[in-house]
Short mmCIF file of C-alpha atoms and ligand atoms in Angstrom, two decimals:
data_model
loop_
_atom_site.label_atom_id
_atom_site.label_comp_id
_atom_site.label_asym_id
_atom_site.label_seq_id
_atom_site.Cartn_x
_atom_site.Cartn_y
_atom_site.Cartn_z
CA MET A 21 5.53 -7.52 -24.92
CA PHE A 22 3.46 -5.67 -22.42
CA SER A 23 0.34 -7.70 -21.62
CA LYS A 24 -3.20 -6.33 -21.95
CA HIS A 25 -4.81 -4.36 -19.15
CA VAL A 26 -6.03 -6.62 -16.39
CA GLY A 27 -9.12 -4.71 -15.17
CA LYS A 28 -11.51 -7.62 -15.74
CA GLU A 29 -9.44 -10.01 -13.66
CA LEU A 30 -8.73 -7.67 -10.76
CA SER A 31 -11.73 -8.68 -8.67
CA ALA A 32 -10.85 -12.39 -8.83
CA TYR A 33 -7.21 -11.50 -8.20
CA CYS A 34 -8.10 -9.38 -5.19
CA GLN A 35 -10.06 -12.28 -3.66
CA GLY A 36 -7.29 -14.79 -4.29
CA GLU A 37 -9.31 -16.81 -6.83
CA LEU A 38 -6.63 -17.00 -9.53
CA SER A 39 -3.87 -19.54 -10.02
CA ALA A 40 -0.36 -18.64 -8.84
CA GLU A 41 0.73 -18.15 -12.45
CA GLU A 42 -2.18 -15.82 -13.27
CA SER A 43 -1.65 -13.89 -10.02
CA ARG A 44 2.02 -13.42 -10.84
CA ARG A 45 1.19 -12.11 -14.31
CA ILE A 46 -1.29 -9.62 -12.87
CA ALA A 47 1.05 -8.55 -10.06
CA GLU A 48 3.75 -7.82 -12.64
CA HIS A 49 1.32 -5.87 -14.75
CA LEU A 50 0.21 -3.84 -11.71
CA ILE A 51 3.76 -2.76 -10.94
CA GLY A 52 4.09 -1.22 -14.38
CA CYS A 53 0.57 0.01 -15.10
CA HIS A 54 -0.67 3.14 -13.40
CA ARG A 55 -4.17 2.77 -14.84
CA CYS A 56 -4.74 -0.80 -13.60
CA ARG A 57 -3.17 0.08 -10.27
CA SER A 58 -5.72 2.80 -9.58
CA GLU A 59 -8.49 0.43 -10.66
CA PHE A 60 -7.06 -2.12 -8.25
CA GLU A 61 -7.20 0.44 -5.42
CA GLU A 62 -10.90 1.01 -6.14
CA ILE A 63 -11.67 -2.72 -6.17
CA LYS A 64 -9.80 -3.16 -2.90
CA LEU A 65 -11.92 -0.40 -1.44
CA GLY A 66 -15.06 -2.18 -2.68
CA VAL A 67 -14.00 -5.49 -1.14
CA LYS A 68 -13.15 -3.70 2.07
CA PHE A 69 -16.58 -2.11 2.09
CA ALA A 70 -18.26 -5.47 1.46
CA GLU A 71 -16.36 -6.94 4.38
CA HIS A 72 -17.90 -4.34 6.64
CA LEU A 73 -21.46 -4.89 5.44
CA PRO A 74 -22.48 -7.23 8.29
CA LEU A 75 -21.70 -4.41 10.72
CA ILE A 76 -24.22 -2.01 9.21
CA ALA A 77 -27.22 -1.58 11.55
CA ALA A 78 -30.67 -2.55 10.29
CA PRO A 79 -32.92 0.47 9.61
CA ASP A 80 -35.11 1.55 12.53
CA ALA A 81 -38.23 0.91 10.45
CA LEU A 82 -37.42 -2.81 10.32
CA TRP A 83 -37.21 -2.99 14.12
CA ASP A 84 -40.49 -1.08 14.40
CA ASP A 85 -42.20 -3.53 12.05
CA LEU A 86 -40.84 -6.48 14.00
CA GLN A 87 -41.98 -4.89 17.25
CA VAL A 88 -45.51 -4.51 15.85
CA LEU A 89 -45.48 -8.12 14.67
CA ILE A 90 -44.34 -9.36 18.06
CA GLU A 91 -46.94 -7.29 19.91
CA LYS A 92 -49.66 -8.56 17.61
CA GLN A 93 -48.43 -12.10 18.20
CA GLY A 94 -48.64 -11.42 21.96
CA SER A 95 -52.17 -10.04 21.70
CA HIS A 96 -53.29 -13.11 19.71
CA ALA A 97 -52.23 -15.29 22.60
CA LYS A 98 -55.36 -14.00 24.41
CA PRO A 99 -58.37 -16.27 24.85
CA ALA A 100 -59.66 -17.66 21.60
CA ASN A 101 -63.06 -16.00 21.98
CA GLU A 102 -61.43 -12.56 21.63
CA MET A 103 -60.18 -13.52 18.19
CA ARG A 104 -62.35 -13.04 15.18
CA PRO A 105 -62.56 -16.21 13.06
CA THR A 106 -61.55 -14.21 9.93
CA ARG A 107 -58.18 -13.35 11.45
CA LYS A 108 -57.17 -17.00 11.79
CA SER A 109 -55.20 -17.23 8.58
CA GLY A 110 -53.62 -13.78 9.27
CA ASN A 111 -52.60 -15.01 12.69
CA TRP A 112 -50.90 -18.00 11.20
CA ARG A 113 -49.07 -15.80 8.71
CA LEU A 114 -47.92 -13.40 11.41
CA GLY A 115 -46.61 -16.28 13.48
CA PHE A 116 -44.77 -17.64 10.50
CA ALA A 117 -43.28 -14.22 9.75
CA VAL A 118 -41.96 -13.86 13.28
CA VAL A 119 -40.45 -17.34 13.26
CA ALA A 120 -38.89 -16.70 9.84
CA ALA A 121 -37.53 -13.32 10.92
CA THR A 122 -36.09 -14.88 14.08
CA LEU A 123 -34.49 -17.67 12.06
CA VAL A 124 -32.98 -15.22 9.60
CA LEU A 125 -31.62 -13.09 12.42
CA THR A 126 -30.23 -16.09 14.27
CA PHE A 127 -28.66 -17.44 11.12
CA GLY A 128 -27.14 -14.00 10.43
CA VAL A 129 -25.70 -13.71 13.93
CA VAL A 130 -24.26 -17.25 13.84
CA ALA A 131 -22.83 -16.76 10.35
CA PHE A 132 -21.25 -13.48 11.38
CA TRP A 133 -19.85 -15.04 14.56
CA LEU A 134 -18.41 -17.95 12.54
CA TYR A 135 -16.99 -15.49 10.02
CA ARG A 136 -15.35 -13.49 12.77
CA ARG A 137 -14.00 -16.61 14.44
CA GLU A 138 -12.77 -18.03 11.14
CA SER A 139 -10.95 -14.82 10.27
CA LEU A 140 -9.83 -13.98 13.79
CA PRO A 141 -6.76 -12.19 12.54
CA SER A 142 -3.33 -13.09 13.85
CA TRP A 143 0.13 -13.86 12.52
CA GLU A 144 2.55 -16.53 13.64
CA VAL A 145 5.66 -15.23 15.39
CA ALA A 146 8.83 -17.28 15.93
CA ARG A 147 11.62 -16.41 18.34
CA LEU A 148 15.04 -15.99 16.66
CA ASP A 149 17.11 -14.72 19.63
CA GLY A 150 16.57 -13.75 23.26
CA THR A 151 13.02 -13.37 24.52
CA PRO A 152 10.85 -11.15 22.33
CA ARG A 153 7.53 -10.18 23.92
CA ILE A 154 3.97 -9.95 22.70
CA GLY A 155 2.26 -7.61 25.16
CA SER A 156 3.75 -8.66 28.49
CA ALA A 157 4.22 -12.34 27.60
CA GLY A 158 7.66 -13.60 26.52
CA ILE A 159 7.80 -15.82 23.42
CA LYS A 160 9.38 -19.22 24.14
CA GLU A 161 9.52 -20.63 20.62
CA LYS A 162 6.36 -19.67 18.79
CA SER A 163 3.36 -17.51 19.46
CA ARG A 164 0.70 -15.52 17.64
CA LEU A 165 0.41 -11.78 17.16
CA ALA A 166 -3.22 -10.66 16.99
CA VAL A 167 -4.54 -7.43 15.51
CA GLY A 168 -3.89 -4.61 17.98
CA GLN A 169 -1.06 -6.40 19.80
CA TRP A 170 2.49 -5.09 20.14
CA LEU A 171 5.58 -7.18 19.47
CA GLU A 172 8.65 -5.87 21.23
CA THR A 173 12.31 -6.87 21.21
CA ASP A 174 15.00 -5.77 23.67
CA GLU A 175 18.69 -5.26 22.87
CA VAL A 176 19.35 -9.00 22.49
CA SER A 177 16.13 -10.42 21.11
CA ARG A 178 14.92 -10.91 17.54
CA ALA A 179 11.78 -12.40 16.07
CA LYS A 180 10.33 -13.49 12.76
CA ILE A 181 6.72 -12.87 11.76
CA ASN A 182 5.02 -14.97 9.12
CA VAL A 183 2.73 -12.60 7.30
CA GLY A 184 0.00 -15.06 6.43
CA SER A 185 0.92 -16.65 3.12
CA ILE A 186 2.35 -13.49 1.63
CA GLY A 187 5.82 -13.22 3.12
CA HIS A 188 7.78 -12.72 6.31
CA VAL A 189 9.19 -9.94 8.41
CA GLU A 190 12.27 -10.15 10.62
CA VAL A 191 12.22 -7.90 13.63
CA ASP A 192 15.63 -6.69 14.86
CA PRO A 193 16.63 -5.84 18.47
CA ASN A 194 15.18 -2.74 20.18
CA THR A 195 12.12 -2.70 17.98
CA ARG A 196 8.48 -2.02 18.71
CA VAL A 197 5.95 -3.08 16.12
CA ARG A 198 2.17 -3.58 16.14
CA LEU A 199 -0.19 -5.52 13.90
CA LEU A 200 -2.83 -3.04 12.75
CA GLU A 201 -4.76 -5.05 10.20
CA THR A 202 -4.68 -8.32 8.32
CA LYS A 203 -7.32 -9.13 5.75
CA ILE A 204 -7.58 -10.18 2.14
CA THR A 205 -7.23 -6.62 0.86
CA GLU A 206 -4.70 -5.25 3.30
CA HIS A 207 -2.01 -6.29 5.76
CA ARG A 208 -0.65 -3.48 7.88
CA LEU A 209 2.04 -3.16 10.53
CA GLU A 210 2.97 -0.11 12.55
CA LEU A 211 6.68 0.39 13.25
CA VAL A 212 7.24 3.03 15.91
CA ARG A 213 10.88 2.30 16.71
CA GLY A 214 13.69 0.00 15.58
CA ARG A 215 14.27 -1.97 12.42
CA LEU A 216 12.56 -4.64 10.37
CA SER A 217 13.35 -6.50 7.17
CA ALA A 218 10.41 -7.52 5.01
CA ARG A 219 10.31 -10.01 2.16
CA ILE A 220 6.90 -9.96 0.52
CA TRP A 221 5.64 -11.89 -2.48
CA ALA A 222 2.07 -10.63 -2.24
CA PRO A 223 0.42 -8.66 -5.00
CA PRO A 224 1.55 -5.02 -4.95
CA ARG A 225 -0.05 -2.70 -2.43
CA LEU A 226 -1.36 -5.35 -0.07
CA PHE A 227 1.34 -5.00 2.58
CA PHE A 228 1.93 -1.70 4.37
CA VAL A 229 4.12 -0.51 7.20
CA ASP A 230 3.10 2.71 8.94
CA THR A 231 5.94 4.74 10.44
CA PRO A 232 5.63 8.07 12.28
CA SER A 233 6.65 9.98 9.14
CA ALA A 234 5.45 7.93 6.14
CA VAL A 235 3.75 4.73 5.02
CA ALA A 236 5.76 2.10 3.16
CA ALA A 237 3.62 0.36 0.51
CA ASP A 238 5.05 -2.80 -0.93
CA LEU A 239 5.13 -3.30 -4.69
CA GLY A 240 6.44 -6.88 -4.57
CA CYS A 241 9.79 -6.59 -2.89
CA ALA A 242 12.35 -7.01 -0.13
CA TYR A 243 13.45 -4.13 2.02
CA THR A 244 14.61 -2.94 5.43
CA LEU A 245 12.98 -0.08 7.24
CA GLU A 246 14.27 1.58 10.38
CA VAL A 247 12.78 4.24 12.60
CA ASP A 248 14.75 6.29 15.14
CA ASP A 249 13.50 7.78 18.41
CA ALA A 250 12.63 11.07 16.71
CA GLY A 251 10.29 9.28 14.27
CA ALA A 252 12.58 9.72 11.25
CA SER A 253 12.92 6.63 9.08
CA LEU A 254 15.24 5.20 6.48
CA LEU A 255 14.25 2.69 3.82
CA HIS A 256 16.66 0.45 1.88
CA VAL A 257 15.19 -1.60 -0.95
CA THR A 258 16.98 -4.80 -1.96
CA SER A 259 14.55 -6.14 -4.53
CA GLY A 260 11.48 -4.89 -6.40
CA TRP A 261 9.93 -1.54 -5.56
CA VAL A 262 8.56 0.21 -2.48
CA ALA A 263 6.41 3.33 -2.45
CA LEU A 264 6.81 5.71 0.50
CA GLN A 265 3.84 7.97 1.03
CA LEU A 266 2.59 10.77 3.19
CA LYS A 267 -0.60 12.42 1.98
CA ASP A 268 -0.01 13.29 -1.69
CA ARG A 269 3.78 13.11 -1.47
CA GLU A 270 5.06 9.82 -2.84
CA SER A 271 8.55 8.47 -3.45
CA MET A 272 9.02 5.39 -5.60
CA VAL A 273 12.10 3.49 -4.45
CA PRO A 274 13.57 0.68 -6.59
CA ALA A 275 16.08 -2.02 -5.64
CA GLY A 276 19.48 -0.55 -4.80
CA ALA A 277 18.00 2.74 -3.72
CA ALA A 278 17.18 4.28 -0.34
CA CYS A 279 14.92 7.02 0.93
CA ALA A 280 14.76 8.92 4.22
CA THR A 281 11.63 10.34 5.83
CA ARG A 282 11.13 13.05 8.47
CA PRO A 283 8.15 13.83 10.70
CA GLY A 284 6.24 16.77 9.31
CA VAL A 285 7.90 16.47 5.89
CA GLY A 286 7.21 12.89 4.82
CA PRO A 287 9.35 10.98 2.36
CA GLY A 288 12.48 12.67 1.04
CA THR A 289 13.79 12.13 -2.47
CA PRO A 290 14.95 8.58 -3.27
CA TYR A 291 18.58 8.03 -4.28
CA PHE A 292 20.81 5.15 -5.31
CA GLU A 293 23.07 4.04 -2.50
CA ASP A 294 26.09 3.97 -4.81
CA SER A 295 25.74 7.68 -5.59
CA SER A 296 28.54 9.97 -4.41
CA GLU A 297 28.71 11.12 -0.81
CA THR A 298 28.48 14.77 -1.85
CA PHE A 299 25.34 13.94 -3.85
CA ARG A 300 23.68 12.21 -0.91
CA LYS A 301 24.64 14.90 1.57
CA ALA A 302 23.45 17.70 -0.69
CA LEU A 303 20.18 15.86 -1.30
CA ALA A 304 19.56 15.45 2.44
CA LYS A 305 20.05 19.20 2.89
CA LEU A 306 17.76 19.95 -0.04
CA ASP A 307 15.06 17.65 1.35
CA PHE A 308 15.13 18.41 5.03
CA GLU A 309 17.14 21.58 5.69
CA PRO A 310 16.64 23.76 2.62
CA GLN A 311 17.41 26.90 4.64
CA ASN A 312 20.79 25.63 5.82
CA THR A 313 23.39 27.42 3.69
CA GLU A 314 26.14 27.11 6.28
CA TRP A 315 27.31 23.67 5.27
CA SER A 316 28.40 24.48 1.72
CA LYS A 317 29.14 27.58 -0.32
CA ILE A 318 27.58 25.91 -3.35
CA PRO A 319 23.75 25.58 -3.23
CA SER A 320 22.55 22.01 -2.60
CA LEU A 321 20.66 21.75 -5.89
CA ASP A 322 23.77 22.73 -7.89
CA LEU A 323 25.75 20.00 -6.14
CA VAL A 324 23.05 17.39 -6.75
CA LEU A 325 22.86 18.28 -10.46
CA ALA A 326 26.63 18.35 -10.91
CA GLU A 327 27.16 15.02 -9.16
CA SER A 328 24.38 13.16 -11.01
CA ARG A 329 25.06 10.08 -13.12
CA PRO A 330 22.50 8.70 -15.63
CA ARG A 331 21.17 6.38 -12.92
CA ASP A 332 20.64 9.34 -10.58
CA THR A 333 17.85 10.52 -12.84
CA LEU A 334 15.79 8.55 -10.29
CA THR A 335 16.46 11.43 -7.90
CA LEU A 336 16.15 14.15 -10.53
CA TRP A 337 12.81 12.82 -11.81
CA HIS A 338 11.37 13.11 -8.29
CA LEU A 339 12.93 16.57 -7.90
CA LEU A 340 11.12 17.90 -10.99
CA SER A 341 7.88 18.23 -9.07
CA ARG A 342 9.51 19.20 -5.77
CA VAL A 343 11.85 22.08 -6.63
CA GLN A 344 10.66 25.66 -7.13
CA SER A 345 9.27 26.15 -10.62
CA THR A 346 12.17 28.56 -11.32
CA ASP A 347 14.64 25.68 -10.79
CA ARG A 348 12.67 23.08 -12.78
CA GLY A 349 14.25 24.03 -16.10
CA ARG A 350 17.73 23.38 -14.72
CA VAL A 351 16.71 19.96 -13.44
CA TYR A 352 15.15 19.16 -16.83
CA ASP A 353 18.25 20.24 -18.75
CA ARG A 354 20.54 18.09 -16.63
CA MET A 355 18.21 15.10 -16.97
CA ALA A 356 17.99 15.55 -20.74
CA GLU A 357 21.79 15.59 -20.83
CA LEU A 358 22.07 12.35 -18.84
CA ALA A 359 19.15 10.47 -20.40
CA PRO A 360 17.39 12.23 -23.30
CA PRO A 361 13.59 12.13 -22.98
CA PRO A 362 11.69 9.77 -25.30
CA ALA A 363 9.63 11.06 -28.22
CA GLY A 364 6.45 12.66 -26.95
CA VAL A 365 8.13 14.30 -23.97
CA THR A 366 8.89 17.99 -24.37
CA ARG A 367 10.70 20.52 -22.20
CA GLU A 368 7.60 22.68 -22.04
CA GLY A 369 5.41 19.73 -21.02
CA ILE A 370 7.78 18.73 -18.23
CA LEU A 371 8.07 22.32 -16.98
CA ASN A 372 4.26 22.28 -16.70
CA LEU A 373 4.48 18.88 -14.97
CA ASP A 374 2.27 17.31 -17.65
CA GLU A 375 1.22 14.04 -16.03
CA THR A 376 1.35 11.87 -19.16
CA MET A 377 4.81 13.15 -20.09
CA MET A 378 6.07 12.73 -16.54
CA MET A 379 4.89 9.09 -16.52
CA LEU A 380 6.21 8.44 -20.00
CA TRP A 381 9.67 9.69 -19.14
CA LYS A 382 9.64 7.78 -15.87
CA GLU A 383 8.70 4.50 -17.55
CA ASN A 384 11.53 5.14 -19.99
CA LEU A 385 14.02 5.86 -17.21
CA GLU A 386 13.03 2.83 -15.14
CA ASN A 387 15.04 0.99 -17.72
CA ILE A 388 18.19 2.63 -16.39
CA TRP A 389 17.12 2.45 -12.76
CA SER A 390 16.18 -1.20 -12.69
CA SER A 391 18.81 -3.90 -12.51
CA ASP A 392 16.18 -6.63 -12.73
CA SER A 393 15.94 -7.80 -16.35
CA LYS A 394 12.40 -9.16 -16.03
CA LEU A 395 11.17 -5.86 -14.63
CA ARG A 396 13.13 -4.04 -17.27
CA LYS A 397 11.26 -5.94 -19.97
CA THR A 398 7.97 -4.89 -18.39
CA TRP A 399 9.06 -1.27 -18.32
CA ILE A 400 10.19 -1.39 -21.93
CA GLY A 401 6.89 -2.94 -22.97
CA PHE A 402 4.96 -0.33 -21.07
CA TRP A 403 7.04 2.43 -22.50
CA THR A 404 6.63 1.16 -26.08
CA ARG A 405 2.89 0.90 -25.63
CA SER A 406 2.58 4.34 -24.02
CA LEU A 407 4.79 5.81 -26.66
CA GLY A 408 2.54 4.38 -29.38
CA LYS A 409 -0.41 5.98 -27.61
CA VAL A 410 1.23 9.40 -27.39
CA LYS A 411 2.33 9.18 -31.03
CA GLY A 412 -1.21 8.24 -31.98
CA LEU A 413 -2.50 11.30 -30.13
CA GLU A 414 0.03 13.50 -31.85
CA GLY A 415 -1.00 12.10 -35.20
CA LYS A 416 -4.59 13.19 -34.52
CA LYS A 417 -3.59 16.79 -33.98
ZN1 ZN B 504 -3.02 -2.02 -17.20
#
């Protein structure tokens, strides 16, 4: 059965305070639960904010007060006869305040310095072939990649990055990749050219790869991602799920599926790699060259719909919100033919892109899309639960 929402445990989870077993349970829940996932994003943001707190400047007023205290302290250092006897205790208090303030400041600076040193972010890199380089230095056997540094391979070199304790990334020849960030709430690489294979067992949405045309967000998975010289990329997922995003355009790509991205467009529509060649070709035209009618006498969308198998509802589900509203009905009808929508999902609702119905149908379809039985169970549980909710709502009407 689908477990309860995990909102209360998210903070501890985010800070790595849970056991491996508990973390796994929550990670699995997060993959399937939209609600907890958005809560998780908020908590991550909070933790991120907290991490930056030491960098916030003290208010000017505090410095002014300190300045006054220090000046007073200086003036009290004048000959004793200039001091009134009644100010003696005040003098002592002022002195104490300055010493205390200095101690607090010193302690703060040292603690911050230790914190920075402790978390000086870098990943271990091992040479696999040839001589990969970090900056201008060649890697003999092992080295470290710090935040901001570039790792580069030539046509014969390969390297492996250990991404903290959350997974590893293999970097293929002719690749240029940079470590942008590594902290408890986010690990981020930038891939500007070449190819990498990532295997990540971190909680979903902790590991990101920026490419020139989209961001790959990991949802507990293994995948390869390549970027060509024009900044276009291609993602192949071998296990779990990956989300490709650019602004508010998002493609959810499960194991066995692929998705292309283009600069200026963002992620295209995901598709299963075992779909027909005509299907894939027509989809690429639909995504990236919608004006090109030269290549086929039959419109791309017609070809995609005609060539779809039940599993290709992955593609059709994404197309629902991407095609012109005049074409949406045709996409719906084909989907309903291949995999009838669950109770609570209506044609009218889908044509209006009703968010609840879209999610409900998607959770239902993930069943067909996923080849992983454990994930499938999660999807079924989620679907059953959501279905109960929608039925409950209907009952109230
Ligand atoms: Zn939940």
